[in-house]
Amino acid sequence: MEDLSDELYDLIVLDLENGDQAMEKSKFQDALSYYLQALEKVPNDKFQWEISLHVFTALGDCYFNLKDFVNANHSYNQALQCPDSLENGYVWLGLGQSLFELEEKEKAKDAFMRAYMLEGKEIFNNQGYQYFDLIKSFVE
């Protein structure tokens, strides 16, 4: 697999950093704009690049904060198509949360179990009790 040029990689990372700063200030629409700009800069096939995992995950988080659970779910699913994603408990957690909010509890349970198996109970800290409670009886 070829690598992105340093210049292009830096431009994408800058958009991600600007989006992260906007997220920290709860300026979710601004963050969304930055993350979408980052995604536009990623060459096709977007799923072959490692940076895409970060872009799609950031988009998922942003949509989730905007309570757009359909697009959050879509973004986390796209993240799971990127290199090294299947071993990333955070992506599984985000997918589970979006599924939970979409009332797809059985699918959410599967995603939460994957997150738990990869990262342990700690990944659920500060995420709201309802998410861990869905799998609690299976792991304790």
Coordinates of N, CA and C in Angstrom, one line a residue:
M1 N 0.8 -1.2 0.0 CA 0.0 0.0 0.0 C 0.9 1.2 0.0
E2 N 0.6 2.2 -0.8 CA 1.4 3.4 -0.9 C 1.0 4.3 0.2
D3 N 1.8 5.3 0.5 CA 1.6 6.3 1.6 C 1.1 7.6 1.0
L4 N 0.4 8.3 1.8 CA 0.0 9.7 1.4 C 1.3 10.5 1.4
S5 N 1.3 11.6 0.6 CA 2.5 12.5 0.7 C 2.4 13.2 2.1
D6 N 3.6 13.6 2.5 CA 3.6 14.3 3.8 C 2.8 15.5 3.8
E7 N 2.8 16.2 2.7 CA 2.0 17.5 2.6 C 0.5 17.2 2.7
L8 N 0.0 16.2 2.0 CA -1.4 15.9 2.1 C -1.8 15.3 3.4
Y9 N -1.0 14.5 4.0 CA -1.2 14.0 5.3 C -1.3 15.1 6.3
D10 N -0.4 16.1 6.3 CA -0.4 17.2 7.2 C -1.7 18.0 7.0
L11 N -2.2 18.2 5.8 CA -3.4 19.0 5.6 C -4.6 18.3 6.2
I12 N -4.7 16.9 6.0 CA -5.8 16.2 6.6 C -5.7 16.2 8.1
V13 N -4.5 16.1 8.7 CA -4.4 16.1 10.1 C -4.8 17.5 10.7
L14 N -4.4 18.6 9.9 CA -4.8 19.9 10.4 C -6.3 20.1 10.4
D15 N -7.0 19.5 9.4 CA -8.5 19.6 9.4 C -9.0 18.8 10.6
L16 N -8.4 17.6 10.9 CA -8.9 16.8 12.1 C -8.6 17.6 13.4
E17 N -7.5 18.2 13.5 CA -7.2 19.0 14.7 C -8.1 20.1 14.9
N18 N -8.4 20.8 13.8 CA -9.4 22.0 13.9 C -10.8 21.4 14.2
G19 N -11.1 20.3 13.7 CA -12.4 19.7 14.1 C -12.5 19.3 15.5
D20 N -11.4 18.7 16.0 CA -11.3 18.3 17.4 C -11.4 19.5 18.3
Q21 N -10.8 20.6 18.0 CA -10.9 21.9 18.8 C -12.3 22.4 18.8
A22 N -13.0 22.3 17.7 CA -14.4 22.7 17.6 C -15.3 21.8 18.4
M23 N -15.0 20.5 18.4 CA -15.7 19.5 19.2 C -15.6 19.9 20.7
E24 N -14.4 20.2 21.1 CA -14.1 20.5 22.5 C -14.9 21.7 23.0
K25 N -15.2 22.6 22.1 CA -16.0 23.8 22.4 C -17.5 23.6 22.1
S26 N -17.9 22.3 21.8 CA -19.3 21.9 21.5 C -19.8 22.7 20.2
K27 N -18.9 23.0 19.3 CA -19.3 23.6 18.1 C -19.3 22.5 17.0
F28 N -20.3 21.7 17.1 CA -20.4 20.5 16.4 C -20.6 20.7 14.9
Q29 N -21.3 21.7 14.5 CA -21.4 22.0 13.0 C -20.1 22.4 12.4
D30 N -19.4 23.2 13.2 CA -18.0 23.6 12.7 C -17.1 22.4 12.6
A31 N -17.2 21.6 13.6 CA -16.4 20.4 13.6 C -16.7 19.5 12.4
L32 N -18.0 19.4 12.1 CA -18.4 18.5 11.0 C -17.9 19.1 9.7
S33 N -17.8 20.4 9.5 CA -17.3 21.0 8.3 C -15.8 20.6 8.2
Y34 N -15.0 20.7 9.3 CA -13.6 20.4 9.2 C -13.4 18.9 8.9
Y35 N -14.2 18.0 9.5 CA -14.1 16.6 9.3 C -14.4 16.2 7.8
L36 N -15.5 16.9 7.3 CA -15.8 16.6 5.9 C -14.8 17.1 5.0
Q37 N -14.1 18.2 5.3 CA -13.0 18.7 4.5 C -11.9 17.7 4.5
A38 N -11.6 17.2 5.7 CA -10.5 16.1 5.8 C -10.9 15.0 4.9
L39 N -12.1 14.5 5.0 CA -12.5 13.3 4.2 C -12.4 13.6 2.7
E40 N -12.7 14.8 2.2 CA -12.6 15.2 0.8 C -11.1 15.1 0.4
K41 N -10.2 15.4 1.3 CA -8.8 15.4 0.9 C -8.2 14.0 0.8
V42 N -8.9 13.0 1.4 CA -8.4 11.6 1.3 C -8.7 11.1 -0.1
P43 N -7.6 10.6 -0.7 CA -7.8 10.1 -2.1 C -8.7 8.8 -2.1
N44 N -9.3 8.6 -3.2 CA -10.1 7.3 -3.4 C -9.1 6.2 -3.6
D45 N -9.3 5.0 -3.2 CA -10.3 4.4 -2.4 C -10.1 4.8 -0.9
K46 N -11.0 5.5 -0.4 CA -10.8 6.1 1.0 C -10.6 5.1 2.0
F47 N -11.0 3.8 1.8 CA -10.9 2.8 2.8 C -9.5 2.2 2.9
Q48 N -8.6 2.5 1.9 CA -7.3 1.9 2.0 C -6.3 2.7 2.8
W49 N -6.7 3.9 3.2 CA -5.7 4.8 4.0 C -5.9 4.7 5.5
E50 N -4.9 4.6 6.2 CA -5.0 4.5 7.7 C -5.6 5.7 8.2
I51 N -5.4 6.9 7.7 CA -5.9 8.2 8.2 C -7.4 8.2 8.1
S52 N -8.0 7.4 7.2 CA -9.4 7.3 7.0 C -10.1 6.8 8.3
L53 N -9.5 5.9 9.0 CA -10.0 5.4 10.2 C -10.3 6.6 11.2
H54 N -9.4 7.5 11.3 CA -9.5 8.6 12.2 C -10.6 9.6 11.7
V55 N -10.6 9.8 10.4 CA -11.6 10.7 9.8 C -13.0 10.2 10.0
F56 N -13.2 8.9 9.6 CA -14.6 8.3 9.8 C -15.0 8.3 11.3
T57 N -14.1 8.0 12.1 CA -14.4 7.9 13.6 C -14.8 9.3 14.1
A58 N -14.0 10.3 13.7 CA -14.3 11.7 14.1 C -15.7 12.1 13.6
L59 N -16.0 11.7 12.3 CA -17.3 12.0 11.8 C -18.4 11.3 12.6
G60 N -18.2 10.1 12.9 CA -19.1 9.3 13.8 C -19.4 10.0 15.1
D61 N -18.3 10.4 15.7 CA -18.4 11.1 17.0 C -19.2 12.5 16.9
C62 N -18.9 13.2 15.8 CA -19.5 14.4 15.6 C -21.0 14.3 15.3
Y63 N -21.4 13.4 14.4 CA -22.8 13.1 14.1 C -23.5 12.6 15.4
F64 N -22.8 11.8 16.2 CA -23.4 11.3 17.4 C -23.8 12.5 18.3
N65 N -22.8 13.5 18.5 CA -23.0 14.6 19.3 C -24.1 15.5 18.8
L66 N -24.3 15.5 17.4 CA -25.4 16.2 16.8 C -26.8 15.5 16.9
K67 N -26.7 14.3 17.5 CA -27.9 13.4 17.7 C -28.4 12.9 16.3
D68 N -27.5 12.9 15.3 CA -27.8 12.3 14.0 C -27.2 10.9 14.0
F69 N -28.0 10.0 14.6 CA -27.5 8.6 14.9 C -27.4 7.8 13.6
V70 N -28.2 8.1 12.6 CA -28.1 7.4 11.4 C -26.8 7.6 10.7
N71 N -26.4 8.9 10.6 CA -25.1 9.2 10.0 C -23.9 8.8 10.9
A72 N -24.1 8.9 12.2 CA -23.1 8.4 13.1 C -22.9 6.9 12.9
N73 N -23.9 6.1 12.8 CA -23.8 4.7 12.5 C -23.1 4.4 11.2
H74 N -23.5 5.2 10.2 CA -22.9 5.0 8.9 C -21.4 5.3 8.9
S75 N -21.0 6.4 9.6 CA -19.6 6.7 9.7 C -18.8 5.7 10.5
Y76 N -19.3 5.2 11.6 CA -18.6 4.1 12.3 C -18.5 2.8 11.5
N77 N -19.5 2.5 10.7 CA -19.4 1.4 9.8 C -18.4 1.6 8.7
Q78 N -18.3 2.8 8.2 CA -17.2 3.1 7.3 C -15.8 3.0 7.9
A79 N -15.7 3.5 9.2 CA -14.5 3.3 9.9 C -14.0 1.9 10.0
L80 N -15.0 1.0 10.1 CA -14.7 -0.4 10.3 C -14.2 -1.1 9.0
Q81 N -14.2 -0.3 7.9 CA -13.7 -0.8 6.6 C -12.2 -0.4 6.4
C82 N -11.7 0.4 7.3 CA -10.4 0.9 7.2 C -9.3 0.0 7.8
P83 N -8.0 0.2 7.4 CA -7.0 -0.6 8.0 C -7.0 -0.5 9.5
D84 N -6.7 -1.6 10.2 CA -6.6 -1.7 11.7 C -7.8 -1.4 12.5
S85 N -9.0 -1.3 11.8 CA -10.2 -0.9 12.5 C -10.8 -1.9 13.4
L86 N -10.7 -3.2 13.0 CA -11.4 -4.3 13.7 C -10.8 -4.5 15.1
E87 N -9.6 -4.0 15.3 CA -9.0 -4.1 16.6 C -9.1 -2.8 17.4
N88 N -10.0 -1.9 17.0 CA -10.1 -0.7 17.6 C -11.4 -0.7 18.4
G89 N -11.3 -0.8 19.8 CA -12.4 -0.9 20.6 C -13.3 0.4 20.6
Y90 N -12.6 1.5 20.4 CA -13.4 2.8 20.4 C -14.4 2.8 19.2
V91 N -14.0 2.3 18.1 CA -14.9 2.3 16.9 C -16.1 1.4 17.2
W92 N -15.8 0.2 17.8 CA -16.9 -0.7 18.2 C -17.8 0.0 19.2
L93 N -17.3 0.7 20.2 CA -18.1 1.4 21.2 C -19.0 2.4 20.5
G94 N -18.4 3.2 19.6 CA -19.2 4.2 18.9 C -20.3 3.6 18.1
L95 N -20.0 2.5 17.4 CA -21.0 1.8 16.6 C -22.1 1.3 17.5
G96 N -21.7 0.7 18.6 CA -22.7 0.2 19.6 C -23.6 1.3 20.1
Q97 N -23.0 2.5 20.4 CA -23.8 3.6 20.9 C -24.8 4.1 19.9
S98 N -24.4 4.2 18.6 CA -25.3 4.6 17.6 C -26.4 3.6 17.4
L99 N -26.1 2.3 17.4 CA -27.1 1.3 17.3 C -28.1 1.3 18.5
F100 N -27.5 1.5 19.6 CA -28.4 1.6 20.8 C -29.4 2.8 20.7
E101 N -28.9 3.9 20.3 CA -29.8 5.1 20.1 C -30.8 4.9 19.0
L102 N -30.5 4.0 18.0 CA -31.4 3.7 16.9 C -32.3 2.5 17.3
E103 N -32.3 2.2 18.6 CA -33.1 1.1 19.1 C -32.8 -0.3 18.5
E104 N -31.6 -0.5 18.1 CA -31.2 -1.8 17.5 C -30.3 -2.4 18.6
K105 N -31.0 -2.8 19.7 CA -30.3 -3.3 20.9 C -29.4 -4.6 20.7
E106 N -29.9 -5.5 19.9 CA -29.2 -6.8 19.7 C -27.9 -6.5 19.0
K107 N -27.9 -5.7 17.9 CA -26.7 -5.3 17.2 C -25.8 -4.5 18.1
A108 N -26.4 -3.6 18.9 CA -25.6 -2.8 19.8 C -24.9 -3.7 20.8
K109 N -25.5 -4.7 21.3 CA -24.9 -5.6 22.3 C -23.7 -6.3 21.7
D110 N -23.8 -6.7 20.4 CA -22.7 -7.3 19.7 C -21.5 -6.3 19.6
A111 N -21.8 -5.1 19.2 CA -20.7 -4.1 19.1 C -20.1 -3.8 20.5
F112 N -20.9 -3.7 21.5 CA -20.4 -3.4 22.9 C -19.6 -4.6 23.4
M113 N -19.9 -5.8 23.1 CA -19.1 -7.0 23.5 C -17.8 -6.9 22.8
R114 N -17.7 -6.6 21.5 CA -16.5 -6.5 20.8 C -15.6 -5.4 21.5
A115 N -16.2 -4.2 21.8 CA -15.5 -3.2 22.5 C -14.9 -3.6 23.8
Y116 N -15.8 -4.3 24.6 CA -15.4 -4.8 25.9 C -14.2 -5.9 25.7
M117 N -14.3 -6.8 24.8 CA -13.3 -7.8 24.6 C -11.9 -7.2 24.2
L118 N -12.0 -6.1 23.5 CA -10.7 -5.4 23.1 C -10.2 -4.5 24.1
E119 N -11.0 -3.8 24.9 CA -10.5 -2.7 25.8 C -10.9 -2.9 27.2
G120 N -11.8 -3.8 27.5 CA -12.2 -4.0 28.9 C -13.3 -3.0 29.3
K121 N -13.7 -3.1 30.6 CA -14.8 -2.3 31.1 C -14.5 -0.8 31.0
E122 N -13.2 -0.5 31.1 CA -12.7 0.9 31.2 C -13.2 1.7 30.0
I123 N -13.4 1.1 28.8 CA -13.8 1.9 27.7 C -15.2 2.5 27.9
F124 N -16.0 1.9 28.8 CA -17.3 2.4 29.0 C -17.4 3.5 30.1
N125 N -16.2 3.8 30.7 CA -16.2 4.9 31.7 C -16.6 6.2 31.0
N126 N -17.4 7.0 31.7 CA -17.8 8.3 31.2 C -18.7 8.2 29.9
Q127 N -19.3 7.1 29.7 CA -20.1 6.9 28.5 C -21.6 6.8 28.7
G128 N -21.9 6.7 30.0 CA -23.3 6.5 30.3 C -23.6 5.1 30.7
Y129 N -24.2 4.8 31.8 CA -24.4 3.5 32.3 C -25.2 2.6 31.4
Q130 N -26.1 3.2 30.6 CA -27.0 2.4 29.8 C -26.3 1.5 28.8
Y131 N -25.2 1.9 28.3 CA -24.4 1.2 27.3 C -23.8 -0.1 27.9
F132 N -23.1 0.1 29.1 CA -22.5 -1.1 29.7 C -23.6 -2.0 30.3
D133 N -24.7 -1.4 30.7 CA -25.7 -2.3 31.3 C -26.3 -3.3 30.3
L134 N -26.2 -2.9 29.0 CA -26.7 -3.9 28.0 C -25.9 -5.2 28.0
I135 N -24.6 -5.1 28.3 CA -23.8 -6.3 28.3 C -23.4 -6.8 29.7
K136 N -23.7 -6.1 30.7 CA -23.2 -6.3 32.1 C -23.5 -7.8 32.5
S137 N -24.6 -8.3 32.2 CA -25.0 -9.7 32.7 C -24.1 -10.7 32.0
F138 N -23.5 -10.4 30.8 CA -22.7 -11.4 30.1 C -21.2 -11.3 30.5
V139 N -20.8 -10.3 31.2 CA -19.4 -10.1 31.4 C -19.1 -10.1 32.9
E140 N -20.0 -10.0 33.8 CA -19.7 -10.0 35.2 C -20.3 -11.2 35.9

